[in-house]
JSON list of C-alpha atoms in Angstrom, two decimals:
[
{"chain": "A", "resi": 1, "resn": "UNK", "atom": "CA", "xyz": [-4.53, 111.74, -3.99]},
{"chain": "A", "resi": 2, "resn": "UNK", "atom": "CA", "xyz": [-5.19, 109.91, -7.46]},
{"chain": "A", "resi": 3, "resn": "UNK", "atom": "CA", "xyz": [-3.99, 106.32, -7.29]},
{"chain": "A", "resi": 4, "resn": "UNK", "atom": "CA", "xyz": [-4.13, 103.29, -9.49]},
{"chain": "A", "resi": 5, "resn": "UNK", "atom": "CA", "xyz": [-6.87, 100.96, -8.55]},
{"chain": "A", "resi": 6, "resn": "UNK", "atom": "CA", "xyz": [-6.81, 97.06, -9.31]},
{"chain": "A", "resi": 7, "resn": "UNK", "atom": "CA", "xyz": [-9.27, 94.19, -9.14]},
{"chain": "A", "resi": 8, "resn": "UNK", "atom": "CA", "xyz": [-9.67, 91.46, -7.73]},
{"chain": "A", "resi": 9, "resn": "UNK", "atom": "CA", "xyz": [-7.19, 92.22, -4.89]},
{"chain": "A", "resi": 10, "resn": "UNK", "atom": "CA", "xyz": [-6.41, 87.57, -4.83]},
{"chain": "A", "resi": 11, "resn": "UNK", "atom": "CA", "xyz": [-7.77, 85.18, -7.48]},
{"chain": "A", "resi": 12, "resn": "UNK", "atom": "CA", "xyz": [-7.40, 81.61, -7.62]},
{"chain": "A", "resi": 13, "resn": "UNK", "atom": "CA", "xyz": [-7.25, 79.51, -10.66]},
{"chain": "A", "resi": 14, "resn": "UNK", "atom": "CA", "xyz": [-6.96, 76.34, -12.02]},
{"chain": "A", "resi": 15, "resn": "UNK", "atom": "CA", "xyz": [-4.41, 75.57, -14.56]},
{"chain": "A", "resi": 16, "resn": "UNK", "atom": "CA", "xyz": [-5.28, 76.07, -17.61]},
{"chain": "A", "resi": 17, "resn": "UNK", "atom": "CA", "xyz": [-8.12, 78.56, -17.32]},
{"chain": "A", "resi": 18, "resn": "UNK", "atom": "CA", "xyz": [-8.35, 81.89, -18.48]},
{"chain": "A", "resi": 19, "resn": "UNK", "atom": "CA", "xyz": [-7.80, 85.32, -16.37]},
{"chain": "A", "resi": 20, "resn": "UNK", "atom": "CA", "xyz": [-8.28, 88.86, -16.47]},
{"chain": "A", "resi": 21, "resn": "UNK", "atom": "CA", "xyz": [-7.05, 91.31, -14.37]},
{"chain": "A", "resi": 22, "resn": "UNK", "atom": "CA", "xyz": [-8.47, 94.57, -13.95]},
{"chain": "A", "resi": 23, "resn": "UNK", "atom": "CA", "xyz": [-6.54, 98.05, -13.64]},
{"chain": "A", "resi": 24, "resn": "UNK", "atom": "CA", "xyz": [-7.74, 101.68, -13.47]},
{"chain": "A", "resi": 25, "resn": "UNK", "atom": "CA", "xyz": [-4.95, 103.83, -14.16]},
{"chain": "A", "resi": 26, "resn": "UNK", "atom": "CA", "xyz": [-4.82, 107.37, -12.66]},
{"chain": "A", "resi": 27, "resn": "UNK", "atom": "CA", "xyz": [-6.94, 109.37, -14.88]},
{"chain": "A", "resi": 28, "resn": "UNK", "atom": "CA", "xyz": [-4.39, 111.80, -16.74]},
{"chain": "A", "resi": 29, "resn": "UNK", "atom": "CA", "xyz": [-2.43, 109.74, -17.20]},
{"chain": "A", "resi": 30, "resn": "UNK", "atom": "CA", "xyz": [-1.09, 108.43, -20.90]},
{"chain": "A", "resi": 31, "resn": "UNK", "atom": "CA", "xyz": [1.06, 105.47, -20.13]},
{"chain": "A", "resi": 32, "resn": "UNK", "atom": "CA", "xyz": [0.26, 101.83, -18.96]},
{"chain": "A", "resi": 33, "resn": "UNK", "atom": "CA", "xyz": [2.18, 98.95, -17.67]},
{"chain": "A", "resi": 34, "resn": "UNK", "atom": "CA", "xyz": [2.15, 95.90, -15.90]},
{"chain": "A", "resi": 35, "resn": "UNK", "atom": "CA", "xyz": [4.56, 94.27, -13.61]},
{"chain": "A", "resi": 36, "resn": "UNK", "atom": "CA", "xyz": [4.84, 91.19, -11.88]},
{"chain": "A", "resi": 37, "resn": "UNK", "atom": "CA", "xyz": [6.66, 89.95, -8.82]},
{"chain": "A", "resi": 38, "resn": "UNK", "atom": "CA", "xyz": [7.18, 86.24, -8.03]},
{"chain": "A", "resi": 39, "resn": "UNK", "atom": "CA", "xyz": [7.39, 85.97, -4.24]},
{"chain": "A", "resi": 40, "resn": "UNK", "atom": "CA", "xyz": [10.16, 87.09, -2.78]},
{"chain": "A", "resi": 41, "resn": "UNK", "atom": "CA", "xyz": [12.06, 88.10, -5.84]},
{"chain": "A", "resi": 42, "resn": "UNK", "atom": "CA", "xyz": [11.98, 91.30, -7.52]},
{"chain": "A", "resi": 43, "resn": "UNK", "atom": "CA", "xyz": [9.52, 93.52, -9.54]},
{"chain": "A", "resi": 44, "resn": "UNK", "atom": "CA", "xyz": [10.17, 92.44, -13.36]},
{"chain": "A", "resi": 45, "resn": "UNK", "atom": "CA", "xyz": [8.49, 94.37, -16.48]},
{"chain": "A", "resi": 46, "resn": "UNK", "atom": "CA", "xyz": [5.69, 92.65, -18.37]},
{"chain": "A", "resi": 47, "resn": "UNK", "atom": "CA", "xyz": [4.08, 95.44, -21.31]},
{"chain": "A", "resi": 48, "resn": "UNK", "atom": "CA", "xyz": [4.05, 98.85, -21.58]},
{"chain": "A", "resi": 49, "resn": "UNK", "atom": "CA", "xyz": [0.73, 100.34, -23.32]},
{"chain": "A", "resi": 50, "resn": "UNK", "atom": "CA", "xyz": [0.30, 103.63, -25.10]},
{"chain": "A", "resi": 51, "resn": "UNK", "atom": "CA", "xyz": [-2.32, 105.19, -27.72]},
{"chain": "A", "resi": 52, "resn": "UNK", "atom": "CA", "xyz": [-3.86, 101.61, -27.94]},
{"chain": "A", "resi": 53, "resn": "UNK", "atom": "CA", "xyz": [-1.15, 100.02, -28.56]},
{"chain": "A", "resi": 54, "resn": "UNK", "atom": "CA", "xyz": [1.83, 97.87, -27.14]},
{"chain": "A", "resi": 55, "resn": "UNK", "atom": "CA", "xyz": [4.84, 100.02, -26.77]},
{"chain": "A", "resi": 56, "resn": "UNK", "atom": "CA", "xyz": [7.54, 97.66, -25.36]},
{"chain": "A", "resi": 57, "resn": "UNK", "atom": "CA", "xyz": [6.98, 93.80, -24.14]},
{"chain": "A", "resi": 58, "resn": "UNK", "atom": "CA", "xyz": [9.51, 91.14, -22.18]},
{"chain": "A", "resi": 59, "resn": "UNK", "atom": "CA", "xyz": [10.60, 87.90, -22.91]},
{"chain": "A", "resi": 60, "resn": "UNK", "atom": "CA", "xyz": [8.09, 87.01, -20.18]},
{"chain": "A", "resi": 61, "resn": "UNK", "atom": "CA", "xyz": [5.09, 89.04, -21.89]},
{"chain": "A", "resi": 62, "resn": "UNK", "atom": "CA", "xyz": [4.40, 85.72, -24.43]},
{"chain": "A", "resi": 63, "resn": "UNK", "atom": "CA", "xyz": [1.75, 84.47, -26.80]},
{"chain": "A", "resi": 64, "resn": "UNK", "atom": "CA", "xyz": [-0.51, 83.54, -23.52]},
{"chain": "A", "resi": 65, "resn": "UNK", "atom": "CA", "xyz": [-0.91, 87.49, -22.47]},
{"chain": "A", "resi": 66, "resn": "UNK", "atom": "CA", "xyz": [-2.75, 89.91, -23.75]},
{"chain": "A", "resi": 67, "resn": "UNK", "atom": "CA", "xyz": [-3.55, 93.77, -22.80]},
{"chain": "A", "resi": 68, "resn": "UNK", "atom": "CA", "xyz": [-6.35, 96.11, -23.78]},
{"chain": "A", "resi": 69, "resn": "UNK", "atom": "CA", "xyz": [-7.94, 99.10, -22.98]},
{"chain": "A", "resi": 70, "resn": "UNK", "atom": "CA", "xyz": [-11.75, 98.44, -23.60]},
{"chain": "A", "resi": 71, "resn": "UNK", "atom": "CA", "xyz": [-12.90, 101.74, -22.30]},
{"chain": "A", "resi": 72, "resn": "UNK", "atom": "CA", "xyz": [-11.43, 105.26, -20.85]},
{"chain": "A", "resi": 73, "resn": "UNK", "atom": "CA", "xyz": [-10.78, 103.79, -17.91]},
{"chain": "A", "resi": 74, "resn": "UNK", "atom": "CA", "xyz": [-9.89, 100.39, -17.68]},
{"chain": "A", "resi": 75, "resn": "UNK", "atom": "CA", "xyz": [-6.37, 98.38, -18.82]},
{"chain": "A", "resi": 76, "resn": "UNK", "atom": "CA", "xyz": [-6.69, 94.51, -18.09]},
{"chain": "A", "resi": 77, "resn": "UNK", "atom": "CA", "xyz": [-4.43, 92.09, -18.95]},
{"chain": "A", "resi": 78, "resn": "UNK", "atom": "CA", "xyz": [-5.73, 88.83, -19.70]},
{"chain": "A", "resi": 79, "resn": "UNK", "atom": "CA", "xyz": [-3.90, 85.50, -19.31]},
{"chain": "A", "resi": 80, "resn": "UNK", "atom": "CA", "xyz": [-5.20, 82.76, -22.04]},
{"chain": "A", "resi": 81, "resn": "UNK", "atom": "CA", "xyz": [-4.08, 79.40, -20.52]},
{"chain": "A", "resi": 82, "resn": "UNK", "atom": "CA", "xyz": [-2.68, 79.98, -17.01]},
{"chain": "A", "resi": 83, "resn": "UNK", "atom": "CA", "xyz": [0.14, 77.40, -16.18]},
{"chain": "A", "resi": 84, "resn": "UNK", "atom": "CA", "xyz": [1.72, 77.35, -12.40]},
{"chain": "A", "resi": 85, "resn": "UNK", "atom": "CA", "xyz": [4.51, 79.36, -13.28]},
{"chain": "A", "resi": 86, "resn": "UNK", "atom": "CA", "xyz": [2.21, 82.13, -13.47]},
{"chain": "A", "resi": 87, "resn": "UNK", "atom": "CA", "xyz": [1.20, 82.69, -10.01]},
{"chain": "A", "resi": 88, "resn": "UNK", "atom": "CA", "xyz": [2.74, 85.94, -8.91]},
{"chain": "A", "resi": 89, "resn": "UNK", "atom": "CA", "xyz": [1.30, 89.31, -8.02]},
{"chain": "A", "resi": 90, "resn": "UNK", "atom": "CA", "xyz": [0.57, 91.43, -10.67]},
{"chain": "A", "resi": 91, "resn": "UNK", "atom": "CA", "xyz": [1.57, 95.32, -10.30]},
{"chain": "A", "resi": 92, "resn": "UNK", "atom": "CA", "xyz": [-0.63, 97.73, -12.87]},
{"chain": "A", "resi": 93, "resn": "UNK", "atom": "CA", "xyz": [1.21, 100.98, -13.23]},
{"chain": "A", "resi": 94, "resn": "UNK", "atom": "CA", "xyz": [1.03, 104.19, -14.75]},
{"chain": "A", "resi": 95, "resn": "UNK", "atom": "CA", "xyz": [2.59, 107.67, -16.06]},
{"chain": "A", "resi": 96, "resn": "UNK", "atom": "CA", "xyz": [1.76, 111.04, -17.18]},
{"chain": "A", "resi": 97, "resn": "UNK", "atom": "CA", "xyz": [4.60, 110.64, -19.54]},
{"chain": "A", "resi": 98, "resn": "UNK", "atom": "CA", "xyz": [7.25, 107.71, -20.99]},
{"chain": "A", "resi": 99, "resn": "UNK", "atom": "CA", "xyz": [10.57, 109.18, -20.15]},
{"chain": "A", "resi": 100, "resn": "UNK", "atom": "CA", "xyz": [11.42, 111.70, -16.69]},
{"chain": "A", "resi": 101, "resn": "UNK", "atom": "CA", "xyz": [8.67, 110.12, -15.53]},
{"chain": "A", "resi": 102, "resn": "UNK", "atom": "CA", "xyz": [6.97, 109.15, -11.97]},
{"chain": "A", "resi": 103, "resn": "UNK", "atom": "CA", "xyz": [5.54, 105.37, -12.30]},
{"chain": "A", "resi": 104, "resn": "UNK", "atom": "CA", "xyz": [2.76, 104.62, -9.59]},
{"chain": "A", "resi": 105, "resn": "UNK", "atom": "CA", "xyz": [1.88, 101.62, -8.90]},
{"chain": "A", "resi": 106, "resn": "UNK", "atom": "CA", "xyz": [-1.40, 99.94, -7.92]},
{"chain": "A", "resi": 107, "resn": "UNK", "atom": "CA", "xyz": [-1.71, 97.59, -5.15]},
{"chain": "A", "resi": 108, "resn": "UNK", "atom": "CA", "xyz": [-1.81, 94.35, -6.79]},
{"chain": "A", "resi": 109, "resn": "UNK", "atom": "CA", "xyz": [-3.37, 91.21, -7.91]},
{"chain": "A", "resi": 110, "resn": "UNK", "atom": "CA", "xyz": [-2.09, 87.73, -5.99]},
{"chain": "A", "resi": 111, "resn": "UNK", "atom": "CA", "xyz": [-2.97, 85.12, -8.85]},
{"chain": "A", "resi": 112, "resn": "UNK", "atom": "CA", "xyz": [-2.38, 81.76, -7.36]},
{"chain": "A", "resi": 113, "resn": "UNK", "atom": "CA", "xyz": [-2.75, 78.68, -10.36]},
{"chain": "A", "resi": 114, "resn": "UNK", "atom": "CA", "xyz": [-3.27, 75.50, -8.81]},
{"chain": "B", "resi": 1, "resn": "UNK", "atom": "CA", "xyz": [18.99, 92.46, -20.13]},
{"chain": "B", "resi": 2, "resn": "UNK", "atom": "CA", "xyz": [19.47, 95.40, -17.89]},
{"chain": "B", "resi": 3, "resn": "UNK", "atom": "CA", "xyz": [20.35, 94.45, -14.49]},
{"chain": "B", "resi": 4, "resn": "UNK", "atom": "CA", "xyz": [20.44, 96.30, -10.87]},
{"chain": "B", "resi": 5, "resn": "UNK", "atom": "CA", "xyz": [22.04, 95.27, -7.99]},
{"chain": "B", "resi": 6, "resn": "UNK", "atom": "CA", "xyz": [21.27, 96.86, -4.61]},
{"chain": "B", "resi": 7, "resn": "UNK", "atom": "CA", "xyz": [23.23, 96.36, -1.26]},
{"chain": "B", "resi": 8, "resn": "UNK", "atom": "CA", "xyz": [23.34, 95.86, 1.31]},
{"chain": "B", "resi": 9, "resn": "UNK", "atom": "CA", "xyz": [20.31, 92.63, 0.68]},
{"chain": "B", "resi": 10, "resn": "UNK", "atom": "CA", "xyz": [19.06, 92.94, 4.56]},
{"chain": "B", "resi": 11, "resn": "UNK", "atom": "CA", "xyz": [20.03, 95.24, 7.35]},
{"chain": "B", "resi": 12, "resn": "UNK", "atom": "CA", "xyz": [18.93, 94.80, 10.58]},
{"chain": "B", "resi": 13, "resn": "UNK", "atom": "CA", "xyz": [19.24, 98.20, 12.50]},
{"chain": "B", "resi": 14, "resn": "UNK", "atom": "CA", "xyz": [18.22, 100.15, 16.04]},
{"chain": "B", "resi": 15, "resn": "UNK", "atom": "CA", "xyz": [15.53, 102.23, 15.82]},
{"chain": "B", "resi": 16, "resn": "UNK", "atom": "CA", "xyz": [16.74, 106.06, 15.54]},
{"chain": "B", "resi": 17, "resn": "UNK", "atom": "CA", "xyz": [19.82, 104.87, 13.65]},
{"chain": "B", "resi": 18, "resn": "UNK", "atom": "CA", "xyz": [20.76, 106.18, 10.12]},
{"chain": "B", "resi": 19, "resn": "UNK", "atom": "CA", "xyz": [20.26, 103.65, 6.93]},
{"chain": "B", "resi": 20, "resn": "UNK", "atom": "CA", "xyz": [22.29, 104.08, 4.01]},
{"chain": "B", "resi": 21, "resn": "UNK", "atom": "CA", "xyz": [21.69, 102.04, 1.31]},
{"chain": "B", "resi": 22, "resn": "UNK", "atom": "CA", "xyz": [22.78, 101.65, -2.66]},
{"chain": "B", "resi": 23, "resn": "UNK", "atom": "CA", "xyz": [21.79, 100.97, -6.18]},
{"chain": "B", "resi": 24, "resn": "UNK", "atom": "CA", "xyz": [24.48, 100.17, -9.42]},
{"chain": "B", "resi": 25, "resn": "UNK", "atom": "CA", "xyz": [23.97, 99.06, -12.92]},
{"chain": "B", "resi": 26, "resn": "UNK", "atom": "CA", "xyz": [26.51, 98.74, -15.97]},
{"chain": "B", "resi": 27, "resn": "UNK", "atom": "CA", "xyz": [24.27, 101.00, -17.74]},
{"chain": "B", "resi": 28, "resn": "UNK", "atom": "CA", "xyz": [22.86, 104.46, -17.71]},
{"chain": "B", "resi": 29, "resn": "UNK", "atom": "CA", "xyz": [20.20, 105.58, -16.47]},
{"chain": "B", "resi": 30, "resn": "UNK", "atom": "CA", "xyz": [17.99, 108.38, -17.45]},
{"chain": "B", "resi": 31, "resn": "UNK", "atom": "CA", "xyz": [15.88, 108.26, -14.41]},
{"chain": "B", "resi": 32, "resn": "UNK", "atom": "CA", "xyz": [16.53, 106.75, -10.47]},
{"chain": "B", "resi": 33, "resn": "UNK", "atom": "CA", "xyz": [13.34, 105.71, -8.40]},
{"chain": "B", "resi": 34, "resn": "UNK", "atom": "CA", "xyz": [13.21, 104.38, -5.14]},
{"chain": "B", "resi": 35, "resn": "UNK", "atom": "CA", "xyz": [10.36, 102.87, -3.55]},
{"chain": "B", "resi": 36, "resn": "UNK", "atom": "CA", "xyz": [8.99, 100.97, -0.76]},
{"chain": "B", "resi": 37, "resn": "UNK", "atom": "CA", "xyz": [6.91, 97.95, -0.57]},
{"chain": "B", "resi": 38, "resn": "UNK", "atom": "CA", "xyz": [4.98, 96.34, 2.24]},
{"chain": "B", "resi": 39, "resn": "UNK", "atom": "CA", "xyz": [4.39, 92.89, 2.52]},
{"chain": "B", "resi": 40, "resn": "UNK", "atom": "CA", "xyz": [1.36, 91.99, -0.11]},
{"chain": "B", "resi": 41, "resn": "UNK", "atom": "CA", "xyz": [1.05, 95.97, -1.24]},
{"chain": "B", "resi": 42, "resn": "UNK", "atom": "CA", "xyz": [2.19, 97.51, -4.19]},
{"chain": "B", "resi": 43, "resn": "UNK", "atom": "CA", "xyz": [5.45, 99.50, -4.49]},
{"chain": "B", "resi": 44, "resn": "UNK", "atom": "CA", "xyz": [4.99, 103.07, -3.35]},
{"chain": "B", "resi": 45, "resn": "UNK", "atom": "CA", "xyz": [7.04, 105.65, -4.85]},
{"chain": "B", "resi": 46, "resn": "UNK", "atom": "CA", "xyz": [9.67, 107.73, -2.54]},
{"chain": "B", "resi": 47, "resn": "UNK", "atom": "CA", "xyz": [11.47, 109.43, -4.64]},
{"chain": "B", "resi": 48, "resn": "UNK", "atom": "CA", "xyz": [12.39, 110.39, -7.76]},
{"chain": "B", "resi": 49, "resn": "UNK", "atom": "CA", "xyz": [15.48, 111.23, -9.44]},
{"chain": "B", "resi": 50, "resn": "UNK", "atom": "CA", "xyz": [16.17, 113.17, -12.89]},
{"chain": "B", "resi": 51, "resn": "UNK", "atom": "CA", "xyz": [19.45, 114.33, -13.39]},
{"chain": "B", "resi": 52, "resn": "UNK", "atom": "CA", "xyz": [23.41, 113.72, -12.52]},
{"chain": "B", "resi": 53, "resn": "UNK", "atom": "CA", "xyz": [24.00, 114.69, -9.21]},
{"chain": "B", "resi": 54, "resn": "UNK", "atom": "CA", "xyz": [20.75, 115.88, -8.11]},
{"chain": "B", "resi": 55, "resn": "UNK", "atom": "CA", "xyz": [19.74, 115.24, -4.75]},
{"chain": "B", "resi": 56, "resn": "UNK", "atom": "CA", "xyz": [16.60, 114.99, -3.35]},
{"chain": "B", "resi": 57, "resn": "UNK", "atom": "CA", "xyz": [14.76, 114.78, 0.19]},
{"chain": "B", "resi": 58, "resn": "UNK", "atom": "CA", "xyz": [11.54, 113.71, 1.23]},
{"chain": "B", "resi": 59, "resn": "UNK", "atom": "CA", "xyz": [11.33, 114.40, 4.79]},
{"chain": "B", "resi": 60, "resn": "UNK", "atom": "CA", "xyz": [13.42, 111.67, 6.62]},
{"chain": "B", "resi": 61, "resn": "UNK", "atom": "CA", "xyz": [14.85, 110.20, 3.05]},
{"chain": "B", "resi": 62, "resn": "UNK", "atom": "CA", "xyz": [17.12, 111.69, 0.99]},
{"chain": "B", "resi": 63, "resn": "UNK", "atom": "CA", "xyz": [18.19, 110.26, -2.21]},
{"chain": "B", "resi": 64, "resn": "UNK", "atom": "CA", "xyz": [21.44, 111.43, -4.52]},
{"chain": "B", "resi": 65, "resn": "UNK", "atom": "CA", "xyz": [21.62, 110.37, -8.67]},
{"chain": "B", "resi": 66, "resn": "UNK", "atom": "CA", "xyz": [25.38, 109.57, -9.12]},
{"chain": "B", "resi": 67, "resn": "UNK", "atom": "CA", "xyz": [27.04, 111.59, -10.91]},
{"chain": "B", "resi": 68, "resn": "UNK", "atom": "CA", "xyz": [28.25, 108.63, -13.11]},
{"chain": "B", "resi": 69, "resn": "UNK", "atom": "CA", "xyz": [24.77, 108.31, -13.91]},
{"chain": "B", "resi": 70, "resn": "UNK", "atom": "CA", "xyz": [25.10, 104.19, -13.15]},
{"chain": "B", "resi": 71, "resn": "UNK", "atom": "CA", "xyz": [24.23, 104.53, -9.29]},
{"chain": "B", "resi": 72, "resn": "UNK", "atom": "CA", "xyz": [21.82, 105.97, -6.84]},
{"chain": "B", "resi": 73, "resn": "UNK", "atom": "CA", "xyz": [21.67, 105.87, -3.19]},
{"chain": "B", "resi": 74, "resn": "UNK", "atom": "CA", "xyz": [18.98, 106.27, -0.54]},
{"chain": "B", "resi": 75, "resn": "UNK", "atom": "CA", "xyz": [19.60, 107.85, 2.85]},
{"chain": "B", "resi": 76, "resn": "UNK", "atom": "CA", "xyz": [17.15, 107.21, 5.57]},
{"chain": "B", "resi": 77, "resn": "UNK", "atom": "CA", "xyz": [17.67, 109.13, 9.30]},
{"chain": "B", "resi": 78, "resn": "UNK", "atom": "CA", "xyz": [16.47, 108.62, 12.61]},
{"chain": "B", "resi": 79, "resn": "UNK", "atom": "CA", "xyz": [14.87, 105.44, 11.82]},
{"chain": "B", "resi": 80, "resn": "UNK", "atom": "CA", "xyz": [11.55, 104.43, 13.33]},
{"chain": "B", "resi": 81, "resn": "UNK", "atom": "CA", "xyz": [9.59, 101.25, 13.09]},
{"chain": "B", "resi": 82, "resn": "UNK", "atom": "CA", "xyz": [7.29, 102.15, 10.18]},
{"chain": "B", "resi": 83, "resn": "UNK", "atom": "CA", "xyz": [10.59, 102.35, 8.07]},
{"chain": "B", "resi": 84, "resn": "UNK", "atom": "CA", "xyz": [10.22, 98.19, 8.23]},
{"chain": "B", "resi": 85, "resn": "UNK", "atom": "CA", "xyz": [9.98, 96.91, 4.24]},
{"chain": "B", "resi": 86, "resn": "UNK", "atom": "CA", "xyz": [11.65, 96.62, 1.03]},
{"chain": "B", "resi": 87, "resn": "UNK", "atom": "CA", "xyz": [13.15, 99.00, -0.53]},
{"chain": "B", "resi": 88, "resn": "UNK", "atom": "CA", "xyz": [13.67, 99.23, -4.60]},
{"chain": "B", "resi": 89, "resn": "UNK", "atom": "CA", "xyz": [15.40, 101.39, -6.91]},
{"chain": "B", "resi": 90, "resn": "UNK", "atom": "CA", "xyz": [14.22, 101.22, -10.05]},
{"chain": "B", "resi": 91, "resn": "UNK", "atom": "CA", "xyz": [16.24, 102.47, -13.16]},
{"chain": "B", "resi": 92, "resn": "UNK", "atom": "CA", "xyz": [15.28, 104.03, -16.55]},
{"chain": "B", "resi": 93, "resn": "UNK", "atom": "CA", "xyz": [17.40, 103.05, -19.20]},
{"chain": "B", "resi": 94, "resn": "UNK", "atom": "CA", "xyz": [15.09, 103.84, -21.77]},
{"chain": "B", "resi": 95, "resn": "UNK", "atom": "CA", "xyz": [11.10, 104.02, -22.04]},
{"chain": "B", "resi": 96, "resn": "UNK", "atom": "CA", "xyz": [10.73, 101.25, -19.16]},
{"chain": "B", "resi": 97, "resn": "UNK", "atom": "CA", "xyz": [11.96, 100.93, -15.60]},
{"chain": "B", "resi": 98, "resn": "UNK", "atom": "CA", "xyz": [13.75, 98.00, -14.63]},
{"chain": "B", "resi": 99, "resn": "UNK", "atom": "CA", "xyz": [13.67, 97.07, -10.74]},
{"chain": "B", "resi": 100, "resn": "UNK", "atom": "CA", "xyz": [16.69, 95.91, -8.43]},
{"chain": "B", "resi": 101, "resn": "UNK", "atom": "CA", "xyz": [16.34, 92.83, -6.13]},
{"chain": "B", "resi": 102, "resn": "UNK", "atom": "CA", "xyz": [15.64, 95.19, -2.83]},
{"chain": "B", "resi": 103, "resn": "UNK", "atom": "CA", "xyz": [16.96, 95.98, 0.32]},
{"chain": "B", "resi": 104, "resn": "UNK", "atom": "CA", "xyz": [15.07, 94.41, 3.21]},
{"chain": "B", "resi": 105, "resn": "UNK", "atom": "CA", "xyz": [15.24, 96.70, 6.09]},
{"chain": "B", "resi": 106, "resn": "UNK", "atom": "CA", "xyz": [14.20, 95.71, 9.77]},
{"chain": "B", "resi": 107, "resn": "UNK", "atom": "CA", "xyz": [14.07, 98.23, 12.35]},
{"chain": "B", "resi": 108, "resn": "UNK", "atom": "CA", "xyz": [14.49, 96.99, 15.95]},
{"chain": "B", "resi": 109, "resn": "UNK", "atom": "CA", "xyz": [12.42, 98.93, 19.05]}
]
C-alpha cells in the first residue's frame, strides 16, 4: 500500500541552526501538508501546499519556515533558525484531493533543539 | 480558531469490552476522520466520514457523522490489546483538518 515516507526518522539540533525535513508524499497525490505535535498534546496544522504554492498557513507556520517541492517527489520543510520551542515531531501528509478527502500521514520526524 | 474536544480524555477498559468514544466542535464540518496513533508513529487513518448521518465500519470500528454535522463518534467492540493508543478525530471545516486533543485508550488483559 502507497504511504508517505519521511526522513530522518530523529534529528538533533542546536539552537539556532538550520533544518530540513524530508517528505515523499504518496505519488498521486496533489496535496501537501505538514503537521506538528508537541509531546503529549495534539496534532496542530502547520502549511498546506498545492501547484507550487502555499495554500493555507497557521499562526505557527512563521517567517522561520519554509516549504518547497524541489523535485516530483520530494516536499521538505525547512526551519531557518531553530529555537527550543521547536522541538516536536513533525507529521508530512498528503491527499488526492483538498476537500472529501483522506489525509495520510507519514511517520514522523522527532526534532529535538538543544 | 477551530477547536475539537473529544471525551472521554483516558479510558481504562477490560479487554473484550465495547469503547465508545466522542468528538464535538461549534462548527461544521465537511469531513470527520478518526485515527490512531502509536507512541512515536504517525497518525494512521481509521476511518473516514463524508456526509450527515453516514455511518461507517471498518471491521471492529464503526464510526457515525452526526447528523448535526458538529459531532462524530467512534465505536470500538470486543476490545483486544492492540486497540492500546490514541485516538483522534480530526475535522474539516474547510480546505484543512484540524485535530482534537485524543482519547487515550488502555486495554487491560
Amino acid at each position: 500500500e502507497p504511504e508517505v515516507t519521511q526522513t530522518p526518522s530523529h534529528q538533533v539540533t542546536q539552537m539556532g541552526q538550520e533544518v530540513i525535513l524530508r517528505c515523499v508524499p504518496i505519488s498521486n497525490h496533489l496535496y501537501f501538508y505538514w503537521y506538528r505535535q508537541i509531546l503529549g498534546q495534539k496534532v496542530e496544522f502547520l502549511v498546506s501546499f498545492y501547484n507550487n504554492e502555499i495554500s493555507e498557513k497557521s499562526e505557527i507556520f512563521d517567517d522561520q519556515f519554509s516549504v518547497e517541492r524541489p523535485d516530483g517527489s520530494n516536499f521538505t520543510l525547512k526551519i531557518r533558525s531553530t529555537k527550543l520551542e521547536d522541538s516536536a515531531m513533525y507529521f508530512c501528509a498528503s491527499s488526492a484531493l483538498t476537500v472529501n478527502e483522506k489525509l495520510f500521514f507519514g511517520s514522523g520526524t522527532q526534532l529535538s533543539v538543544l | 480558531g477551530q477547536q475539537l474536544n473529544q471525551s472521554p480524555q483516558s479510558m481504562f477498559i477490560q479487554e473484550g469490552e465495547d469503547v465508545s468514544m466522542n468528538c464535538t466542535s461549534s462548527s461544521i464540518f465537511n469531513t470527520w476522520l478518526w485515527y490512531k496513533q502509536e507512541p512515536g508513529e504517525g497518525p494512521v487513518l481509521l476511518i473516514a466520514l463524508y456526509k450527515a448521518g453516514e455511518l461507517t465500519s471498518n471491521g471492529r470500528l464503526t464510526a457515525q457523522f452526526g447528523i448535526t454535522r458538529k459531532d462524530s463518534f467512534l465505536n470500538i467492540s470486543a476490545s483486544i490489546p492492540s486497540d492500546v493508543g490514541i485516538y483522534f478525530c480530526a475535522g474539516q471545516p474547510g480546505q484543512n483538518f484540524v485535530f482534537g486533543p485524543g482519547t487515550r485508550l488502555s486495554v487491560l488483559p
